[in-house]
Coordinates of N, CA and C in Angstrom, one line a residue:
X381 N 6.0 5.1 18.1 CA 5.9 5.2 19.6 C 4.4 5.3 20.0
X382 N 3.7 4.5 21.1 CA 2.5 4.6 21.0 C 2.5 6.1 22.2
X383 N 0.9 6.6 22.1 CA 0.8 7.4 22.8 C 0.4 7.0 24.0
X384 N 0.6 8.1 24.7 CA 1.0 8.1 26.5 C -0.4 7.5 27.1
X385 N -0.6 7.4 28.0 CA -1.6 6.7 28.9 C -2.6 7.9 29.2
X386 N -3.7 7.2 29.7 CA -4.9 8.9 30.0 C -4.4 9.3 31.2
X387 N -3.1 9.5 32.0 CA -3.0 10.1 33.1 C -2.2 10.5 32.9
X388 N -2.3 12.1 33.5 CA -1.4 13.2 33.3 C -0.3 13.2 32.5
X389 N 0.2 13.9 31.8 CA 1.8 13.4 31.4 C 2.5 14.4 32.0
X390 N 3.7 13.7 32.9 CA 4.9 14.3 33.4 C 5.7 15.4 32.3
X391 N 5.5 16.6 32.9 CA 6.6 17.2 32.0 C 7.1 18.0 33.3
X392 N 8.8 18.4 32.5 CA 9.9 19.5 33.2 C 10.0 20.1 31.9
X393 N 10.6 21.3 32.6 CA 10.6 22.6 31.9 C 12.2 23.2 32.2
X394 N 12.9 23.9 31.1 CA 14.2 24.3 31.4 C 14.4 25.4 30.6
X395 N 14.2 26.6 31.0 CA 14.4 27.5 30.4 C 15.5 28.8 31.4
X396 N 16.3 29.6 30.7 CA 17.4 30.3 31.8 C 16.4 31.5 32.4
X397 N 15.0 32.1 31.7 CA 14.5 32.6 32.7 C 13.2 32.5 33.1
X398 N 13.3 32.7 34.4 CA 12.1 32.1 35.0 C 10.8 32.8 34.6
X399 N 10.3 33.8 34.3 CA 9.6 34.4 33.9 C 9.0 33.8 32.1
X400 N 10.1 33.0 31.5 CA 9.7 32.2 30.0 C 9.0 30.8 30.6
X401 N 9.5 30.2 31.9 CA 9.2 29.6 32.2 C 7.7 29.3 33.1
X402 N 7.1 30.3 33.8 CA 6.1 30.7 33.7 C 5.2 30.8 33.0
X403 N 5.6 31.6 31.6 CA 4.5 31.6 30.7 C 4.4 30.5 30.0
X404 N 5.3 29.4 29.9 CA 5.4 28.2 29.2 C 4.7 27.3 30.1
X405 N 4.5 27.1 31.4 CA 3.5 26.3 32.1 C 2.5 27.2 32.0
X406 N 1.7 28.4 31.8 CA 0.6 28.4 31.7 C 0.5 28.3 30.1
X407 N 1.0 28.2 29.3 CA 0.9 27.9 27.8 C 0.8 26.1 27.6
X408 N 1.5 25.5 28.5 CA 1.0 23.8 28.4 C -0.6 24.1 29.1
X409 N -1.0 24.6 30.0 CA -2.2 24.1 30.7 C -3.6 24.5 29.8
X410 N -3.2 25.2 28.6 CA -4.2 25.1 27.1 C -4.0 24.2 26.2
X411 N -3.4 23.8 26.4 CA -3.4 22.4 25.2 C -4.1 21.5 26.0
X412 N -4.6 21.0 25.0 CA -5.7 19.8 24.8 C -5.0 18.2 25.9
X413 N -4.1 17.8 25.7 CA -4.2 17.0 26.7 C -3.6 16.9 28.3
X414 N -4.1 16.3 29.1 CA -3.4 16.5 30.5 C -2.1 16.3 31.2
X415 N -2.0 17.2 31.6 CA -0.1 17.6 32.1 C -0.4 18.1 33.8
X416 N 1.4 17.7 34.2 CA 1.5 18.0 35.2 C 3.1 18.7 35.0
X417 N 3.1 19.5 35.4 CA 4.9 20.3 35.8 C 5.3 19.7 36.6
X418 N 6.5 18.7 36.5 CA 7.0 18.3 38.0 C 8.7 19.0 38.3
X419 N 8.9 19.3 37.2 CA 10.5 20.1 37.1 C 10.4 21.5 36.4
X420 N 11.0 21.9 36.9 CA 11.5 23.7 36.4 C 12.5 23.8 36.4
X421 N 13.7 24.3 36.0 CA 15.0 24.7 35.9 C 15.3 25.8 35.2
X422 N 16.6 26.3 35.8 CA 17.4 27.5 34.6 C 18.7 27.3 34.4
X423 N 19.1 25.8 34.5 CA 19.9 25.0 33.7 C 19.7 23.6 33.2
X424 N 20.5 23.4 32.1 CA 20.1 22.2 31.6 C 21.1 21.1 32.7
X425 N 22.2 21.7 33.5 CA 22.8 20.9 33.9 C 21.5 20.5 35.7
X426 N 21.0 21.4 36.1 CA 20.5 21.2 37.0 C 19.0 20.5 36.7
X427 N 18.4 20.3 35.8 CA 17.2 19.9 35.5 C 17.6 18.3 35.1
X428 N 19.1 18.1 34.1 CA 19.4 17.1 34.4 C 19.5 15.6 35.2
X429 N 19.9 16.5 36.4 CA 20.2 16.5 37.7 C 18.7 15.5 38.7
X430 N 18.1 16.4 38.4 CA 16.6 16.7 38.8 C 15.7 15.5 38.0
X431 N 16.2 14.9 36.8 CA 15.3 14.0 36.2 C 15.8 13.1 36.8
X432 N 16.7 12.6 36.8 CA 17.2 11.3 37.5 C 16.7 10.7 38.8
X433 N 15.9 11.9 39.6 CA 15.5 11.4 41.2 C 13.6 11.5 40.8
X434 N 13.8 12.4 39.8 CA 12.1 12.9 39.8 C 11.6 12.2 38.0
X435 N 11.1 11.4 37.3 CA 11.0 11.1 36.3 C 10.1 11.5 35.8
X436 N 10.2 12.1 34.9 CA 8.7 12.9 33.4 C 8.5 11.8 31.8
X437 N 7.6 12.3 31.7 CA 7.2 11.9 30.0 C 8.3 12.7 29.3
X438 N 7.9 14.1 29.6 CA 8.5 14.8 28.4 C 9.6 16.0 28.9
X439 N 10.6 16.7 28.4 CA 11.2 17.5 28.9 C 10.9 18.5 27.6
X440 N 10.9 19.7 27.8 CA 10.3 21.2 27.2 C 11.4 22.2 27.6
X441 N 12.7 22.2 26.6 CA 13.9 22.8 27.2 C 14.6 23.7 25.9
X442 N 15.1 25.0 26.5 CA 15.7 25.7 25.3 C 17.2 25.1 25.5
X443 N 17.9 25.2 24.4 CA 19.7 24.4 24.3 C 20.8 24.7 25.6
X444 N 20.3 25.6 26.4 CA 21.2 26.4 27.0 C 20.7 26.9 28.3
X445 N 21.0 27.1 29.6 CA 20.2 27.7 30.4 C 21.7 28.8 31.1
X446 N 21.4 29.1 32.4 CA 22.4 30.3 33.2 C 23.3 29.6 33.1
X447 N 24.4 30.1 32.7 CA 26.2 30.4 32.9 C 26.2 29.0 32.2
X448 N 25.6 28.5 31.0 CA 26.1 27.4 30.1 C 25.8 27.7 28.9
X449 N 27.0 27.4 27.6 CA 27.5 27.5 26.4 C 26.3 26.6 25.9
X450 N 25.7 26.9 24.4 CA 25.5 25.8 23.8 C 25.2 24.7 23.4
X451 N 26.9 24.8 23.2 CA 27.4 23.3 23.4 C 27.8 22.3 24.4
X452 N 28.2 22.9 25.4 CA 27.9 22.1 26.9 C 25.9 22.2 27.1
X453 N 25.1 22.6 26.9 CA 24.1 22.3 27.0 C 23.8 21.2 26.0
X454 N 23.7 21.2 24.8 CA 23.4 20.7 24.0 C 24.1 18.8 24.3
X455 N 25.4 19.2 25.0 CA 26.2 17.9 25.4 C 25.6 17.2 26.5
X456 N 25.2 18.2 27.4 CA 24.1 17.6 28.2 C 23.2 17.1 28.4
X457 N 22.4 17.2 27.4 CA 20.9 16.9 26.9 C 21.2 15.5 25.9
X458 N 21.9 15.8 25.2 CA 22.4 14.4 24.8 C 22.6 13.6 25.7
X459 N 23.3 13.4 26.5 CA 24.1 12.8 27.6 C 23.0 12.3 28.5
X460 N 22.0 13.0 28.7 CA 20.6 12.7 29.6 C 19.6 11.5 28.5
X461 N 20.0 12.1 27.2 CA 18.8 11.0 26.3 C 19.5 9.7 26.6
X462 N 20.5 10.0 26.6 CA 21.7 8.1 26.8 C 21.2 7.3 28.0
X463 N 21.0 8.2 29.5 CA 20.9 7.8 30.3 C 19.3 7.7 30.5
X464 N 18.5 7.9 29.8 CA 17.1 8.0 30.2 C 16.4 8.2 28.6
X465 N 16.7 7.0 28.1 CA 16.6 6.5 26.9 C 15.0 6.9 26.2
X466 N 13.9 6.1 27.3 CA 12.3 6.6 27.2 C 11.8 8.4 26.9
X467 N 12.5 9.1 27.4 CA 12.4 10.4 27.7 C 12.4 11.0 26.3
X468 N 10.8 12.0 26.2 CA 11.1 12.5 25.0 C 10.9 13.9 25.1
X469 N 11.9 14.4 24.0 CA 12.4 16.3 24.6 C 12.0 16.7 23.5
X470 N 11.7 18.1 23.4 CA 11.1 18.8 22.9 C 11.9 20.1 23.1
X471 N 12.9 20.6 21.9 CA 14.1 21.2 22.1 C 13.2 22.8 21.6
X472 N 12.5 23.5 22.6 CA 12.1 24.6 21.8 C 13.0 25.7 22.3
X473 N 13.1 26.5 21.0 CA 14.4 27.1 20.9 C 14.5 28.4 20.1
X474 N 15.6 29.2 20.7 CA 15.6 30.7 20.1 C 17.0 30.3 18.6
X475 N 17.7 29.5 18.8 CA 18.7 29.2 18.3 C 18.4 28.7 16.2
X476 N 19.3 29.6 15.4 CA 18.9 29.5 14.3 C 20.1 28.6 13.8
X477 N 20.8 28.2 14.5 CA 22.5 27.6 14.2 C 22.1 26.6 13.2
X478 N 22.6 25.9 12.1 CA 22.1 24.7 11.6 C 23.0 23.6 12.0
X479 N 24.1 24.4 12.7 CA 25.1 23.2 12.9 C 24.7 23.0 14.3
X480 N 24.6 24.4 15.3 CA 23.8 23.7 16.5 C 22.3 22.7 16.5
X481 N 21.7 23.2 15.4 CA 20.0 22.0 15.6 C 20.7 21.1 14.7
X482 N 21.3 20.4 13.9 CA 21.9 19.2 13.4 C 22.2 18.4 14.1
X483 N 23.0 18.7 15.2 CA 23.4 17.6 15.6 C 22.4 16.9 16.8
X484 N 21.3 17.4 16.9 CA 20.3 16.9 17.4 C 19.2 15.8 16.9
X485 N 19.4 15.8 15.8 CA 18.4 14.9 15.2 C 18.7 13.7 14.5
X486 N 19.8 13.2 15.4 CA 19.9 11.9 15.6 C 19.7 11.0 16.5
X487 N 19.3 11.9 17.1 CA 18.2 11.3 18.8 C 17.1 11.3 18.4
X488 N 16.3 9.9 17.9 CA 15.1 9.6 17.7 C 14.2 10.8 18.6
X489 N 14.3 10.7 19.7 CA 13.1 11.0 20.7 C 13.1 12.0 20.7
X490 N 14.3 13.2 19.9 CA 14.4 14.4 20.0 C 13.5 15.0 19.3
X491 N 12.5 16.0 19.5 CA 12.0 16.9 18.4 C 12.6 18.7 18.7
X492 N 12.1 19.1 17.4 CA 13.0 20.4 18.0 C 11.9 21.3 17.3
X493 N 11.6 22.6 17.8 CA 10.5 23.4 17.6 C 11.2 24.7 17.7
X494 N 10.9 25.7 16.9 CA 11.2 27.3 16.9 C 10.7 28.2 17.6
X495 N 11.1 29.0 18.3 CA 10.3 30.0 18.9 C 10.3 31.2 18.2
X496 N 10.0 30.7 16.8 CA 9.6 31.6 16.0 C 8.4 31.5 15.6
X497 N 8.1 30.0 15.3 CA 6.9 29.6 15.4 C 5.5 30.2 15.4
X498 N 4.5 30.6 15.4 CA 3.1 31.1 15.6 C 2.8 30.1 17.0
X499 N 2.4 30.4 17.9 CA 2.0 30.1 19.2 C 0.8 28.9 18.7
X500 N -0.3 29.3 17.9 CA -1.0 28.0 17.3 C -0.2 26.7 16.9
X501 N 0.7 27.1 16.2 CA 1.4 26.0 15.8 C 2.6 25.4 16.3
X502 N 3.2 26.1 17.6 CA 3.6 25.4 18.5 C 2.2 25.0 19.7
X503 N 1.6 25.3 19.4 CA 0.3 24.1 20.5 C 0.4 22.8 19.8
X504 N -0.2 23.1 18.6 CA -0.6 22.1 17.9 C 1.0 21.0 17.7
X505 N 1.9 21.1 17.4 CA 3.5 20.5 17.6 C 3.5 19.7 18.9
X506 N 3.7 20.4 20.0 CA 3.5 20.0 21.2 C 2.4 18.9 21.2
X507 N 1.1 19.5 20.8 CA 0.4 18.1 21.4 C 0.8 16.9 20.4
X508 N 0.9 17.2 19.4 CA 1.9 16.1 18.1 C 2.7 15.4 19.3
X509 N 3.3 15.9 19.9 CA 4.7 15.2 20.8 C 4.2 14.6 21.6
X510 N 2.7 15.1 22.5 CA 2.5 14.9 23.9 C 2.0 13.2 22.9
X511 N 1.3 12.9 22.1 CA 0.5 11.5 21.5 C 1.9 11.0 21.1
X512 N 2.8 10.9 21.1 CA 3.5 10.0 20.6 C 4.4 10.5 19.2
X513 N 4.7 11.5 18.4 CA 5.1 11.8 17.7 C 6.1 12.6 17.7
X514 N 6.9 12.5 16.6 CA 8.2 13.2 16.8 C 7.8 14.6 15.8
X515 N 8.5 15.7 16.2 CA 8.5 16.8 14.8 C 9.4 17.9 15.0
X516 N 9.8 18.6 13.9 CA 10.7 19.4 13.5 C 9.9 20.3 13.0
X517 N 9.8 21.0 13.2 CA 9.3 22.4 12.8 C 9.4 23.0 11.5
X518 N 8.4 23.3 10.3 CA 9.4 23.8 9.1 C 10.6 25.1 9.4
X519 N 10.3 26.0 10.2 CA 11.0 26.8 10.8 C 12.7 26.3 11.1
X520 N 12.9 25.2 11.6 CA 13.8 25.0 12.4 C 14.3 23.5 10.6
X521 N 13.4 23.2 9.3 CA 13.7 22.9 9.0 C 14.7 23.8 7.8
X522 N 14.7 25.4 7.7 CA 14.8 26.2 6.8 C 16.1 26.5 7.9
X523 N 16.6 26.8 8.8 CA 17.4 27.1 9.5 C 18.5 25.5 9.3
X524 N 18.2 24.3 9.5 CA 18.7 23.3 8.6 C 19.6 23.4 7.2
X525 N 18.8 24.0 6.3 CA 18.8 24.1 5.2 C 20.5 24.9 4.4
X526 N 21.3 24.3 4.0 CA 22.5 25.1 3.5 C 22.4 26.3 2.8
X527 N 23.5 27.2 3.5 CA 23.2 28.8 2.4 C 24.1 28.4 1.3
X528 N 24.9 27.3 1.0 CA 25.6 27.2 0.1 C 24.9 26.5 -0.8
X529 N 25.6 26.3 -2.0 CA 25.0 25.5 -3.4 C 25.5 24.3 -2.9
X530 N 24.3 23.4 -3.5 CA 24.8 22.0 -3.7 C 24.4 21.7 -4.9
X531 N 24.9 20.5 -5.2 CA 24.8 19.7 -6.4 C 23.5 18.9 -6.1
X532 N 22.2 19.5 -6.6 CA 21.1 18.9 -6.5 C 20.7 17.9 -8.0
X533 N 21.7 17.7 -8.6 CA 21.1 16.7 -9.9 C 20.7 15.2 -9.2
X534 N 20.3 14.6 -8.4 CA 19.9 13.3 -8.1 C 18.3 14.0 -7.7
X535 N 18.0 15.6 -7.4 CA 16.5 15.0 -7.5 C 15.7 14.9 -8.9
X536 N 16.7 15.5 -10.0 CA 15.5 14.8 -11.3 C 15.0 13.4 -11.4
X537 N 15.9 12.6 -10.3 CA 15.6 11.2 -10.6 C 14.4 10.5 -9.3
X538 N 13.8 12.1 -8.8 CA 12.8 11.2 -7.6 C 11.5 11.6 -8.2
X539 N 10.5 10.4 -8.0 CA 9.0 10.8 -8.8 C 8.7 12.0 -8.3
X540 N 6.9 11.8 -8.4 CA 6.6 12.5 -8.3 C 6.0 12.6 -7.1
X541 N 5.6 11.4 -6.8 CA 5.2 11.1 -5.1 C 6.1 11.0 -4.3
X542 N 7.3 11.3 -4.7 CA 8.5 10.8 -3.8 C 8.4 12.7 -3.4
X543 N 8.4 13.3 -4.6 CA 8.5 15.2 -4.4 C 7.8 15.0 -3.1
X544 N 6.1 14.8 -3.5 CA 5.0 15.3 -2.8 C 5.1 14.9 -1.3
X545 N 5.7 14.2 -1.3 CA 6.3 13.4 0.4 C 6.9 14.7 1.0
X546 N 8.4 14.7 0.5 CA 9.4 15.5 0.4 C 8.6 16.8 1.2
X547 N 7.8 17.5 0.2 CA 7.1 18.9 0.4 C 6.3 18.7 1.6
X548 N 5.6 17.8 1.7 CA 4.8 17.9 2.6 C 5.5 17.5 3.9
X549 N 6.4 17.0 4.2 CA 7.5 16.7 5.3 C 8.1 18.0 5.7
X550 N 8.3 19.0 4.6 CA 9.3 20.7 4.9 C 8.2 21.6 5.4
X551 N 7.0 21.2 5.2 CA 6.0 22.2 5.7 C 5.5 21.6 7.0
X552 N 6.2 20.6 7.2 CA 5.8 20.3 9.1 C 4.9 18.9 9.5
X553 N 4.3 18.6 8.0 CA 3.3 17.9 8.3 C 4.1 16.1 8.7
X554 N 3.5 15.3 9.4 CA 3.8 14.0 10.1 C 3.6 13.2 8.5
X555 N 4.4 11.6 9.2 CA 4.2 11.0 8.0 C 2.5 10.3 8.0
X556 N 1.9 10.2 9.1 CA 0.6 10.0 9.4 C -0.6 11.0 8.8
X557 N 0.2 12.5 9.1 CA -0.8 13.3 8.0 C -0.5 13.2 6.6
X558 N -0.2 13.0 6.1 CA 0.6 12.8 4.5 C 0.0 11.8 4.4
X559 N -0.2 10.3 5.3 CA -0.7 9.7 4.6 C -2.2 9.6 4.5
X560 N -3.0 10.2 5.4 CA -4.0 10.7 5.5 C -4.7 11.2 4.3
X561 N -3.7 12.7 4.2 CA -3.8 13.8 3.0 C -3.9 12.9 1.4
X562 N -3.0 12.3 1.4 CA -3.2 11.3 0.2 C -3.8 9.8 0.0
X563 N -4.5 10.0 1.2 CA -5.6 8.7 1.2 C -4.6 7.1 0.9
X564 N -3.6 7.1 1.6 CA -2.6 6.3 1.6 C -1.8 6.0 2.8
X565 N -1.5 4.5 2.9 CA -0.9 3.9 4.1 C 0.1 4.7 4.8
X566 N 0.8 4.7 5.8 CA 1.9 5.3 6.1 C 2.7 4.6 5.9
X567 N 2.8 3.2 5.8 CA 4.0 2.3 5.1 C 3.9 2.7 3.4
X568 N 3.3 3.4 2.9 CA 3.4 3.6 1.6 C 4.3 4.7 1.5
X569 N 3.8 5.9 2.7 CA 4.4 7.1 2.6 C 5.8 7.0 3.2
X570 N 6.1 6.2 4.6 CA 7.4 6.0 4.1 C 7.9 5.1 3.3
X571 N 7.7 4.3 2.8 CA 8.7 4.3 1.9 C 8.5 5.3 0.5
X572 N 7.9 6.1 0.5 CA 8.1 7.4 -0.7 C 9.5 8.1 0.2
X573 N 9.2 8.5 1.6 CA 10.3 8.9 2.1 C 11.8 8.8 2.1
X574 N 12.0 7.3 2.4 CA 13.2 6.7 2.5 C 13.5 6.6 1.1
X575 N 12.8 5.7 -0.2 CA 13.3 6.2 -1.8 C 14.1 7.4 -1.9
X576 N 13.3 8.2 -1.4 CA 13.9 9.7 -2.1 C 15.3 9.7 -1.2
X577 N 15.5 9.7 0.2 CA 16.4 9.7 1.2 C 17.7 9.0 0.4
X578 N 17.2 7.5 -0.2 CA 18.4 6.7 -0.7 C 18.9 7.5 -2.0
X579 N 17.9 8.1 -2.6 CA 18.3 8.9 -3.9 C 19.0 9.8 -3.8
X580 N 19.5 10.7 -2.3 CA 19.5 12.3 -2.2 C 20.8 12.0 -1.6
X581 N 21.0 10.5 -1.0 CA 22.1 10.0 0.0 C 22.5 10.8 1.1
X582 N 21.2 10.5 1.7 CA 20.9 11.4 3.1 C 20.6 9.9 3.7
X583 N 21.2 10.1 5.3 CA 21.3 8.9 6.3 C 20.3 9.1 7.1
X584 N 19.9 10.3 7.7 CA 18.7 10.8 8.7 C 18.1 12.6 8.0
X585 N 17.0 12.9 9.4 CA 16.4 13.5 8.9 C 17.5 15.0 8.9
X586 N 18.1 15.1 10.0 CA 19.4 16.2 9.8 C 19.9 16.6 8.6
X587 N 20.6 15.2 8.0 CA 20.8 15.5 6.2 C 19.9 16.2 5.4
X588 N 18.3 15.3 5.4 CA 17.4 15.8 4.6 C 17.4 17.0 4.8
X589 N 16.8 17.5 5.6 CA 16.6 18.9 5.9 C 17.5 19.5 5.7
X590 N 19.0 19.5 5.7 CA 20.0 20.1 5.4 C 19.8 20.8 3.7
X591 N 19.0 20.1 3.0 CA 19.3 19.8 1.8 C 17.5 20.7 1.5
X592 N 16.7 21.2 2.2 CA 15.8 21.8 1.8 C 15.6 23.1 1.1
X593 N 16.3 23.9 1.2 CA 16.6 24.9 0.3 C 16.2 24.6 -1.0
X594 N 17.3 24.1 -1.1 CA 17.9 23.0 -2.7 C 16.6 22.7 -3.3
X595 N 16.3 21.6 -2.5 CA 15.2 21.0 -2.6 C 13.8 21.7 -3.3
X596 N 13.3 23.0 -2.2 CA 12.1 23.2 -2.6 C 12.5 24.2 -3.7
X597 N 13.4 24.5 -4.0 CA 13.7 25.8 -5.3 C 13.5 25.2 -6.3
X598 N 14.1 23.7 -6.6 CA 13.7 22.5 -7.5 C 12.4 22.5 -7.9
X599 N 11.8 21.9 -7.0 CA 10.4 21.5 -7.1 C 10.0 22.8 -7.9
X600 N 10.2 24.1 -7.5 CA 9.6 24.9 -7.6 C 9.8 25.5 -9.3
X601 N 11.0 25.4 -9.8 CA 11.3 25.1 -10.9 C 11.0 24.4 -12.0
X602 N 10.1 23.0 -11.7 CA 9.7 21.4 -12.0 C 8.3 22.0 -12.8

């Protein structure tokens, strides 16, 4: 996705209290590139609402706001990507559910961020998102990750550059910095990605991540 234009970028904000939402507009107006708040909400059904007549770049929303479940939030926000296809959200969130942040990341434009995070590294994420990039948080990819055993024998069969992808994808980093870090294309680095993905028979990044536990105890074993 290319990055936004040099004027301002549209964002709304949806958080259930107003007071998170305060400090989260004065926490956008330190990052590095230029924003404008055009929406506030303390529901996801009302901010919804609110995009449809008023249009943003980006929405900056926890899963849930006043007197809504979850999953009716979560069904909402979905429901909004369908209808306002361009729109890219940035799911930052108290929520450690893996089955609640799973079913999110099958929406390309979704990224999803922890509010567990270090404040540095939700800046630095955010402005990842504001230029055009998607991310998941290693935070929010450890909360992904199954407490149960899996059958991890298909990763003895991924190299070694296919690992080093892998690792550097659980610790946050873009496929752009990876391939940076390794002095290598990003068409190189994904496809180190997608190899290992076909090896692990994971369809999106939800699976992968699902499978990081596993994964980095391996490596760590190797």
């Amino acid at each position: 996705m290319d990055p936004l234009s040099q004027k301002p970028i549209g964002i709304a904000l949806m958080d259930r209290s107003p007071l998170t939402l305060a400090g989260l507009s004065c926490f956008i107006g330190t990052l590095n590139e230029p924003s404008e708040i055009i929406v506030q909400e303390t529901s996801m059904t009302a901010v919804s609402e609110g995009l449809l007549y008023q249009p943003v770049d980006i929405l900056i929303t926890e899963l849930n706001g006043l007197n809504e479940t979850t999953s009716q939030g979560r069904e909402t926000l979905l429901s909004l990507c369908t209808q306002l296809p361009t729109l890219r959200v940035i799911v930052y969130t108290r929520n450690q559910k893996g089955d609640d942040l799973g079913k999110l990341l099958d929406v390309t434009n979704i990224s999803v961020i922890s509010r567990g995070d270090e404040l540095q590294l939700v800046g630095e994420f955010f402005n990842r998102v504001f230029n055009g990039e998607r991310v998941l948080s290693p935070l929010i990819g450890s909360y992904l990750a199954r407490a149960d055993s899996d059958d991890v024998s298909s990763l003895h069969n991924l190299t070694r550059c296919e690992n080093d992808v892998l690792t550097s994808l659980f610790n946050g980093m873009s496929l752009r910095e990876i391939a940076e870090l390794q002095h290598r294309s990003i068409k190189t680095i994904s496809a180190h990605k997608c190899n290992a993905m076909r090896k692990l028979q994971v369809k999106n990044d939800s699976e992968l991540f699902s499978l990081r536990k596993n994964i980095t105890q391996q490596f760590a074993c190797d």
